[in-house]
CSV table of C-alpha atoms in Angstrom, one decimal:
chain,number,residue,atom,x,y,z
H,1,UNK,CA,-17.9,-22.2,-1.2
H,2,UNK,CA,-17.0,-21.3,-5.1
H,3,UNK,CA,-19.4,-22.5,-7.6
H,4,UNK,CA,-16.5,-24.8,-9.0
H,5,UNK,CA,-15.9,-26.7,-6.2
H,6,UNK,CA,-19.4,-27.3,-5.1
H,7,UNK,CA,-19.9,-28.5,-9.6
H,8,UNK,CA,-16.8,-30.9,-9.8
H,9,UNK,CA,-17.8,-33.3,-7.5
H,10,UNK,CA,-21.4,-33.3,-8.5
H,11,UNK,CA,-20.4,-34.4,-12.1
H,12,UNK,CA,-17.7,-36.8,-11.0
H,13,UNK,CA,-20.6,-38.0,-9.0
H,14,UNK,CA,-22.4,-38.5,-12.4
H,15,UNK,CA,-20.0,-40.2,-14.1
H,16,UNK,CA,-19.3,-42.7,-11.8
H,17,UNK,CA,-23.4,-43.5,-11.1
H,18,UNK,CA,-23.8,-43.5,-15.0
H,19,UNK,CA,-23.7,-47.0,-16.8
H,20,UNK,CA,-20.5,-46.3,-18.5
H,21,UNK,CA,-19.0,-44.9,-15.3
H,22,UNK,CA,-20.1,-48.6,-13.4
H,23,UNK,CA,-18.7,-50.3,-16.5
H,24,UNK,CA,-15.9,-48.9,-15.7
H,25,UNK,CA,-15.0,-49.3,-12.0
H,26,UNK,CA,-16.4,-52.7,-11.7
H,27,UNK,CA,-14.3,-54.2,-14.9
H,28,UNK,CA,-11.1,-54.6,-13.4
H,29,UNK,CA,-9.5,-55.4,-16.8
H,30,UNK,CA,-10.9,-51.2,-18.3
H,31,UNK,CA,-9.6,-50.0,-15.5
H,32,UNK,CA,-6.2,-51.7,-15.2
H,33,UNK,CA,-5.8,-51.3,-18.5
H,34,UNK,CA,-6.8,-47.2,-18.5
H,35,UNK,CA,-4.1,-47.0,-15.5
H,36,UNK,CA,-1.2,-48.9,-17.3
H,37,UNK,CA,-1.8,-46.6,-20.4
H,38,UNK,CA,-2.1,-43.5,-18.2
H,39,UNK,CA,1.0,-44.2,-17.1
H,40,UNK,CA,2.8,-44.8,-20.2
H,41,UNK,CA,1.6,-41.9,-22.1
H,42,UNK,CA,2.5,-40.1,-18.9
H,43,UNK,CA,6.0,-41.3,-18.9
H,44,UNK,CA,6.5,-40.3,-22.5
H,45,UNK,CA,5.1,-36.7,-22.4
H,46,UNK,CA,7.0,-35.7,-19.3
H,47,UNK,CA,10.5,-37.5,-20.8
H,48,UNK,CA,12.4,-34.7,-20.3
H,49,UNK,CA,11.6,-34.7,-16.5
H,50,UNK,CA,12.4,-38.6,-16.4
H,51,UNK,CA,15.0,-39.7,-18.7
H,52,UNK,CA,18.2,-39.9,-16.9
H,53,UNK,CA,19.4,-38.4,-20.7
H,54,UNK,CA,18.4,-36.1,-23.6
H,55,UNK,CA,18.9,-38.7,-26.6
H,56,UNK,CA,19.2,-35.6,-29.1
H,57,UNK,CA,21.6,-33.7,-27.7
H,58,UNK,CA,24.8,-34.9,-28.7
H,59,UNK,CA,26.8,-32.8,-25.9
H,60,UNK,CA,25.0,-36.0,-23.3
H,61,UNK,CA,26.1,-38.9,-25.9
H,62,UNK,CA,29.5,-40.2,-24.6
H,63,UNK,CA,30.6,-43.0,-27.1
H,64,UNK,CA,33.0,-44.6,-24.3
H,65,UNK,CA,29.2,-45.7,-23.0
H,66,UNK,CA,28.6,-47.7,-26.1
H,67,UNK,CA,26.3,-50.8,-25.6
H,68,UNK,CA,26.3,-50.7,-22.0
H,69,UNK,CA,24.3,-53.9,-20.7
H,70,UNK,CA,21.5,-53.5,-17.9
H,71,UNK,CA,21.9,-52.4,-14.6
H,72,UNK,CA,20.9,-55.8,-13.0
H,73,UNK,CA,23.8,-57.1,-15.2
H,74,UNK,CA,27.3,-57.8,-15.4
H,75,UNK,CA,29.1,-54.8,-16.7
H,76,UNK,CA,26.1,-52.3,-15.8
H,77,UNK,CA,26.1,-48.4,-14.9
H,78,UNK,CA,24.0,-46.2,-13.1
H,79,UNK,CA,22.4,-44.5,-14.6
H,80,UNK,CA,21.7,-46.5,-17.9
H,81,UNK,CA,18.9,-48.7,-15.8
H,82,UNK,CA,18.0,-50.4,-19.4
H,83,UNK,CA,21.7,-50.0,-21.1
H,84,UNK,CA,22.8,-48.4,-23.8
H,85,UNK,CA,23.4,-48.5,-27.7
H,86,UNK,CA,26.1,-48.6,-30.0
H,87,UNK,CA,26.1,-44.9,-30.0
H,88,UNK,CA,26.6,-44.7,-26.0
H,89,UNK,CA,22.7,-43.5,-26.0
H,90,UNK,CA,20.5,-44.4,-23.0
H,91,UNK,CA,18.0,-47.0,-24.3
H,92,UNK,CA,15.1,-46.0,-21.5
H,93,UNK,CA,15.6,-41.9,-22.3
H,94,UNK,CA,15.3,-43.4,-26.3
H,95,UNK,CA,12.4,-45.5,-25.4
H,96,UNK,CA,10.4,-42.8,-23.6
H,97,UNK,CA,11.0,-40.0,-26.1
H,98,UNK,CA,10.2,-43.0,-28.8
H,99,UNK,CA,6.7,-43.5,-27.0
H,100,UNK,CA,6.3,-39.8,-27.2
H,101,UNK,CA,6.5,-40.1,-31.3
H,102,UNK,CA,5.0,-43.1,-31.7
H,103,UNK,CA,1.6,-41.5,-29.6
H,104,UNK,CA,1.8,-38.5,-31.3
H,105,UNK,CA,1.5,-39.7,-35.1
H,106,UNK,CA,-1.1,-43.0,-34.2
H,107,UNK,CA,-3.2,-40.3,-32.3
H,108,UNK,CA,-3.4,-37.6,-35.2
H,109,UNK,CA,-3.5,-40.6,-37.8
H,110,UNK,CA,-6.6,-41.5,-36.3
H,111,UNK,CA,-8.0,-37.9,-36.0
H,112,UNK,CA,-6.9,-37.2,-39.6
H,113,UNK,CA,-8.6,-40.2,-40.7
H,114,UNK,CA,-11.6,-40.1,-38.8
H,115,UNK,CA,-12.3,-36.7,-40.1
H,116,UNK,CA,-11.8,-37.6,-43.5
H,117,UNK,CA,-13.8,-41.2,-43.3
H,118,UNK,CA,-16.6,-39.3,-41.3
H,119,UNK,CA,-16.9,-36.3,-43.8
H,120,UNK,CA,-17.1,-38.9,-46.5
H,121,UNK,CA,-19.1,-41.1,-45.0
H,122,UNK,CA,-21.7,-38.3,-44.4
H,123,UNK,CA,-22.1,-36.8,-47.4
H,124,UNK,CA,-22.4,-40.6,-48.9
H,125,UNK,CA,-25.3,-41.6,-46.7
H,126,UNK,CA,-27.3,-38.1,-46.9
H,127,UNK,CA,-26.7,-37.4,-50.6
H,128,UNK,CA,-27.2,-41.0,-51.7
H,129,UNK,CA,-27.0,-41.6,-55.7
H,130,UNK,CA,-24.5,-41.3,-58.0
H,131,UNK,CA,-22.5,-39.7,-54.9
H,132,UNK,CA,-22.5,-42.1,-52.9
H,133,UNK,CA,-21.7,-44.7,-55.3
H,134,UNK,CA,-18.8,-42.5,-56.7
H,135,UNK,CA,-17.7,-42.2,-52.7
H,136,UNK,CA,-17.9,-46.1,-51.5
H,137,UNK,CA,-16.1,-46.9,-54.7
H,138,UNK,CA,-13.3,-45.2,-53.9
H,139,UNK,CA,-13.4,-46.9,-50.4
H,140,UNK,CA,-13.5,-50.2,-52.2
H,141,UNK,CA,-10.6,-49.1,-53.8
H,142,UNK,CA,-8.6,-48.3,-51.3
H,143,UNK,CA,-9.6,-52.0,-49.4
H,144,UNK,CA,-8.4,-53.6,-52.7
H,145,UNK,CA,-5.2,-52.8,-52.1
H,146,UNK,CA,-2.9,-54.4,-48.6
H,147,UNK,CA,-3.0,-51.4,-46.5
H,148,UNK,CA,0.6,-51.8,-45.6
H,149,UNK,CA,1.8,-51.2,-49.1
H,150,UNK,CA,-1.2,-48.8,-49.7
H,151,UNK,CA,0.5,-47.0,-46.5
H,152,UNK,CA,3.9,-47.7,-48.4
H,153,UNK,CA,3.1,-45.8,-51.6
H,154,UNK,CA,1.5,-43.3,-50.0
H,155,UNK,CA,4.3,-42.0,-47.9
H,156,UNK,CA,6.7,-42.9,-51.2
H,157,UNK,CA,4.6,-40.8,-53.1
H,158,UNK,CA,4.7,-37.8,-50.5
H,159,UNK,CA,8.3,-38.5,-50.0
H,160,UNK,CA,9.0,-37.7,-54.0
H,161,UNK,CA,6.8,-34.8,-53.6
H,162,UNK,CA,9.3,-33.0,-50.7
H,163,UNK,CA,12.8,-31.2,-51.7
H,164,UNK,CA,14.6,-33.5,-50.1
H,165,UNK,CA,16.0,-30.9,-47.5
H,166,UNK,CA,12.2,-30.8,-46.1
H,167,UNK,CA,12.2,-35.0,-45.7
H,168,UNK,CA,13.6,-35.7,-42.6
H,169,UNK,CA,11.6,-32.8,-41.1
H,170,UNK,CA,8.1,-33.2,-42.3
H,171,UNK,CA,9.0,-37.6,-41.7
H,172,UNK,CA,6.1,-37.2,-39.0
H,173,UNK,CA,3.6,-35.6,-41.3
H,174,UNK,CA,4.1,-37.7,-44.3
H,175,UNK,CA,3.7,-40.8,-41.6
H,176,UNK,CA,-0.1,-39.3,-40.1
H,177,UNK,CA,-1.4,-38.6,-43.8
H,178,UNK,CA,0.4,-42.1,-45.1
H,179,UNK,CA,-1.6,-43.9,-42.0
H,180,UNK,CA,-4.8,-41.3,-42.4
H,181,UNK,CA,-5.3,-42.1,-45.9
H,182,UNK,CA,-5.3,-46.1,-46.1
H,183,UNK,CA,-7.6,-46.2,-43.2
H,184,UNK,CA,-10.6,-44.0,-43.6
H,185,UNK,CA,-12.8,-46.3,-45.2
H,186,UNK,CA,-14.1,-48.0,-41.9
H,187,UNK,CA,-15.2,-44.8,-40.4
H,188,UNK,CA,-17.0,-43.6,-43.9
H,189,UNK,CA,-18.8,-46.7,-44.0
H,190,UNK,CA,-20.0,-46.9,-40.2
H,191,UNK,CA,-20.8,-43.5,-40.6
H,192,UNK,CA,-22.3,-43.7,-44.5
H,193,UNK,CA,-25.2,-46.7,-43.0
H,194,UNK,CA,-26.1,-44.4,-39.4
H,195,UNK,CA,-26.4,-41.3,-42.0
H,196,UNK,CA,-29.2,-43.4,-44.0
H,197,UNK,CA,-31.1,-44.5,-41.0
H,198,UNK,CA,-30.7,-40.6,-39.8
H,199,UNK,CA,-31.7,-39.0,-42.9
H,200,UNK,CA,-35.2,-40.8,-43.3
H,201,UNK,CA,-36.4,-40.1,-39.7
H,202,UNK,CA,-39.2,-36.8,-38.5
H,203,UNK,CA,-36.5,-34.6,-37.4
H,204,UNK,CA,-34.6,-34.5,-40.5
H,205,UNK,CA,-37.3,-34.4,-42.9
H,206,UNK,CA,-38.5,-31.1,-40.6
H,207,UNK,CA,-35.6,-29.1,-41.1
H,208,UNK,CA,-35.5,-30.1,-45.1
H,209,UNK,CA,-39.4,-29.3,-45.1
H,210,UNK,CA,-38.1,-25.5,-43.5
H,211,UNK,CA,-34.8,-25.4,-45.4
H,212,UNK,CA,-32.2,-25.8,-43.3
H,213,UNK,CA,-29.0,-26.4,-45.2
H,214,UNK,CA,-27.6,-29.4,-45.8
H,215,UNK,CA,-24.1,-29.0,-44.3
H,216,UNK,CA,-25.9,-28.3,-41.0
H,217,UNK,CA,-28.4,-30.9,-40.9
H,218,UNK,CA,-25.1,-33.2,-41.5
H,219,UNK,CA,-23.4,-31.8,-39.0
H,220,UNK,CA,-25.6,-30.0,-36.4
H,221,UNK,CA,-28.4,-32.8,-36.5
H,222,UNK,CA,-27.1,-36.3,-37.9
H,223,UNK,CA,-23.2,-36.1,-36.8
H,224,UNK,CA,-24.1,-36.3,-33.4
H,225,UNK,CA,-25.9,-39.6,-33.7
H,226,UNK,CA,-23.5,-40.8,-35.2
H,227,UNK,CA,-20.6,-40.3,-32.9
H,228,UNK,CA,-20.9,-43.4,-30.5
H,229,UNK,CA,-19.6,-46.4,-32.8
H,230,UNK,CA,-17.0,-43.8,-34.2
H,231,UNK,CA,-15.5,-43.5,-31.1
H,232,UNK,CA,-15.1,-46.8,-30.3
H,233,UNK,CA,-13.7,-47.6,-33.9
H,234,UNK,CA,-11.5,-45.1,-33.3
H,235,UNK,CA,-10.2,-46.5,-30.0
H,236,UNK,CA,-9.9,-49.4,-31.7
H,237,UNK,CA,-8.0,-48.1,-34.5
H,238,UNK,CA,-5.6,-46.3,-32.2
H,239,UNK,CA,-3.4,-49.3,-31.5
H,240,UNK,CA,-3.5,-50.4,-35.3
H,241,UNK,CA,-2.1,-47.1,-36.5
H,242,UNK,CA,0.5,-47.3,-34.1
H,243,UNK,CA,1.4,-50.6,-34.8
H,244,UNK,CA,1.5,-49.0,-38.5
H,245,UNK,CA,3.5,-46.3,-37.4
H,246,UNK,CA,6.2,-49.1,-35.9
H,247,UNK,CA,6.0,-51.3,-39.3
H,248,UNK,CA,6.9,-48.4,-41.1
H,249,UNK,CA,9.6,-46.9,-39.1
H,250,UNK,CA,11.2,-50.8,-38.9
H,251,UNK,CA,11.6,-51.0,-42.8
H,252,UNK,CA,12.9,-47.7,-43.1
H,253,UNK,CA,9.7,-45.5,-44.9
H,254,UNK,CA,9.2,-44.0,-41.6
H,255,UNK,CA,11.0,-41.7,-38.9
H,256,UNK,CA,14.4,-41.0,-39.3
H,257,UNK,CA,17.1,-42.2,-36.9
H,258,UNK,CA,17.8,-38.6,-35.8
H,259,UNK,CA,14.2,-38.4,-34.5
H,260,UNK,CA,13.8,-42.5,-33.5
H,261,UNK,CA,10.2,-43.6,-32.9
H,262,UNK,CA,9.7,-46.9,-31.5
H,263,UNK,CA,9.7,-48.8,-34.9
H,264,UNK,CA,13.1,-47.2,-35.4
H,265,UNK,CA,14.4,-48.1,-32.4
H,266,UNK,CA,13.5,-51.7,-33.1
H,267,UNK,CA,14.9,-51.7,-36.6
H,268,UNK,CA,18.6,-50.3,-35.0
H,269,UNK,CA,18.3,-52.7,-32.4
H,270,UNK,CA,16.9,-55.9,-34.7
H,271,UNK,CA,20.7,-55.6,-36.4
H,272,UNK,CA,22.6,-56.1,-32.8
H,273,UNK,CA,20.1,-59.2,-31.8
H,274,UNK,CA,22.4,-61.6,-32.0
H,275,UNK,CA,25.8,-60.2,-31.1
H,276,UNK,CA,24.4,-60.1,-27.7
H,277,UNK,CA,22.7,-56.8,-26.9
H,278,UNK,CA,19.4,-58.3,-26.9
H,279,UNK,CA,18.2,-55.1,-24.9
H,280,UNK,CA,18.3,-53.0,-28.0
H,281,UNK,CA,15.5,-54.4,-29.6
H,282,UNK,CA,13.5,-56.7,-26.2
H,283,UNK,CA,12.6,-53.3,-24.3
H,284,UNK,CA,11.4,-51.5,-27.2
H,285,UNK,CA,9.3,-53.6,-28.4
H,286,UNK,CA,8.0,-54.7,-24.9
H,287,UNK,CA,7.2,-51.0,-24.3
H,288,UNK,CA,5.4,-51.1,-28.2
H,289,UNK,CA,3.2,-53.6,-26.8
H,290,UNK,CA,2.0,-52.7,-23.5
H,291,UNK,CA,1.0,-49.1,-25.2
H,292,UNK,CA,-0.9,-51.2,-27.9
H,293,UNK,CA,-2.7,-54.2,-25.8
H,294,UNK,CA,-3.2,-51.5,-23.3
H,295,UNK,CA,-5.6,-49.3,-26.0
H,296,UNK,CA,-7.1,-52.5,-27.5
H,297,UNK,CA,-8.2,-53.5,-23.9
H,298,UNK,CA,-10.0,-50.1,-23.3
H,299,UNK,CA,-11.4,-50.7,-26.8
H,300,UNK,CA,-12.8,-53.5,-26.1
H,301,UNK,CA,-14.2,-52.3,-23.4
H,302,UNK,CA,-15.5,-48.9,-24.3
H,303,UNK,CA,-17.4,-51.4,-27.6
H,304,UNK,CA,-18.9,-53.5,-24.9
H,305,UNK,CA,-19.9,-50.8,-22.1
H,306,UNK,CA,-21.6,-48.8,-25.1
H,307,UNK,CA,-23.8,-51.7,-26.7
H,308,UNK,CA,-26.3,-52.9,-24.1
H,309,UNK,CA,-26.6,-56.2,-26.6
H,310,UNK,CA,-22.7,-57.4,-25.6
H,311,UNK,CA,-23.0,-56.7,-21.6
């Protein structure tokens, strides 16, 4: 039997016999939850395979199928199963390729930003001093002011910065670093209070006593230490920057309408509310928050099953 085989089931095995792994099958609410995200991430990645329609290729776009109600209603086609828009454009293909955005920018918002709050929040705690007060200044600094129109000024800021030929295209970028950059401060501070505990204990003060460099006692030694409570802020965060992502996009500092995220799709459909197509603007945002109570339910979760005190 190949070595694989016989080593896959063996660590499955381990998983589900560790305490995280019983956690998880015996809280029906982290696994439910994990399942319904699966899904909807699933849905959104393979949108090409799914979507009865290609929402960025005009040749599919028929304006004859404009506003198009539900299938289960009055006046209903197959196969626009959730209707369509004013522009004849399948709202379930615009919702799925919408999720796709949306998860793409809240995920590398929260890698961008956990790399820059851990890096921060690293050299604050081991360095100490004028450093770190220099450091966790600027974090106050950024607190002091609403994140949303931190977030705001931000991707303004970028925006001005961009010919404005290279806007609409880089709209994603300017989005992760406008996200990334008003929410660092959480992780360098988590981070900033393990690194003191860290840097004062026998295995640090060996390698400084045989000169090890600093850069990889940070990151060789104290980063992994670290790691647990960053992971489950970042979880955490996850939903919030999407939600972020959505605020944005709805008043019109975020995607464009060629490349809709969720938020955008609300925004188009918010202005059709009350002439009736109430579909524009209901699915989109029940989609918006399944993907966000789903991650906040593994969140809390993953905080609970990794701090004996709250089980």
């Amino acid at each position: 039997m190949p070595a694989d085989t016989v080593k896959s089931p063996g660590r499955l095995r381990r998983f589900l016999d560790s305490d995280i792994g019983w956690s998880f099958c015996h809280t029906p609410v982290a696994w439910l939850s994990a399942l319904m995200l699966a899904l909807l991430v699933l849905s959104a990645f393979f949108a090409p395979l799914i979507a009865p329609q290609d929402p960025y290729d005009l040749a599919q776009i028929f304006i004859d199928k404009a506003e198009i109600p539900p299938i289960w209603q009055d006046g209903g086609e197959w196969p626009f199963l959730l209707g369509t828009d004013p522009q004849g454009r399948d709202v379930l293909s615009a919702i799925l390729y919408g999720s796709r955005i949306s998860l793409i920018i809240g995920f590398a918002a929260v890698m961008v930003s956990m790399l820059i709050g851990v890096s921060i929040g690293l050299i604050a705690g081991f360095h100490g001093g004028r450093i770190d007060n220099l450091l966790m200044r600027l974090g106050d600094t950024v607190l002091s002011i609403p994140t949303l129109l931190m977030a705001i000024l931000v991707s303004a800021i970028f925006r001005e910065m961009l010919p404005p030929a290279l806007r609409e295209p880089f709209s994603a970028v300017v989005l992760v670093l406008s996200i990334a950059l008003t929410s660092w401060v959480q992780y360098a501070r988590t981070v900033r209070a393990l690194t003191m505990v860290e840097r004062r204990k026998e295995y640090v003060l060996a390698a400084r006593i045989i000169r090890v460099p600093a850069t990889r006692i940070m990151g060789r030694h104290i980063l992994p230490n670290t790691m647990t409570p960053v992971l489950v802020s970042a979880t955490l965060s996850l939903g919030l920057a999407i939600l972020s992502e959505a605020t944005l996009s709805f008043l019109g500092v975020g995607m464009p309408i060629t490349q809709p995220s969720l938020g955008t799709l609300i925004r188009i459909g918010n202005q059709y509310l009350f002439s009736g197509s109430w579909w524009l603007v209901v699915f989109p945002s029940l989609q918006l928050g399944l993907i966000v109570l789903s991650v906040n339910l593994l969140g809390d979760w993953l905080r609970d099953a990794l701090n004996p005190k709250l089980r």
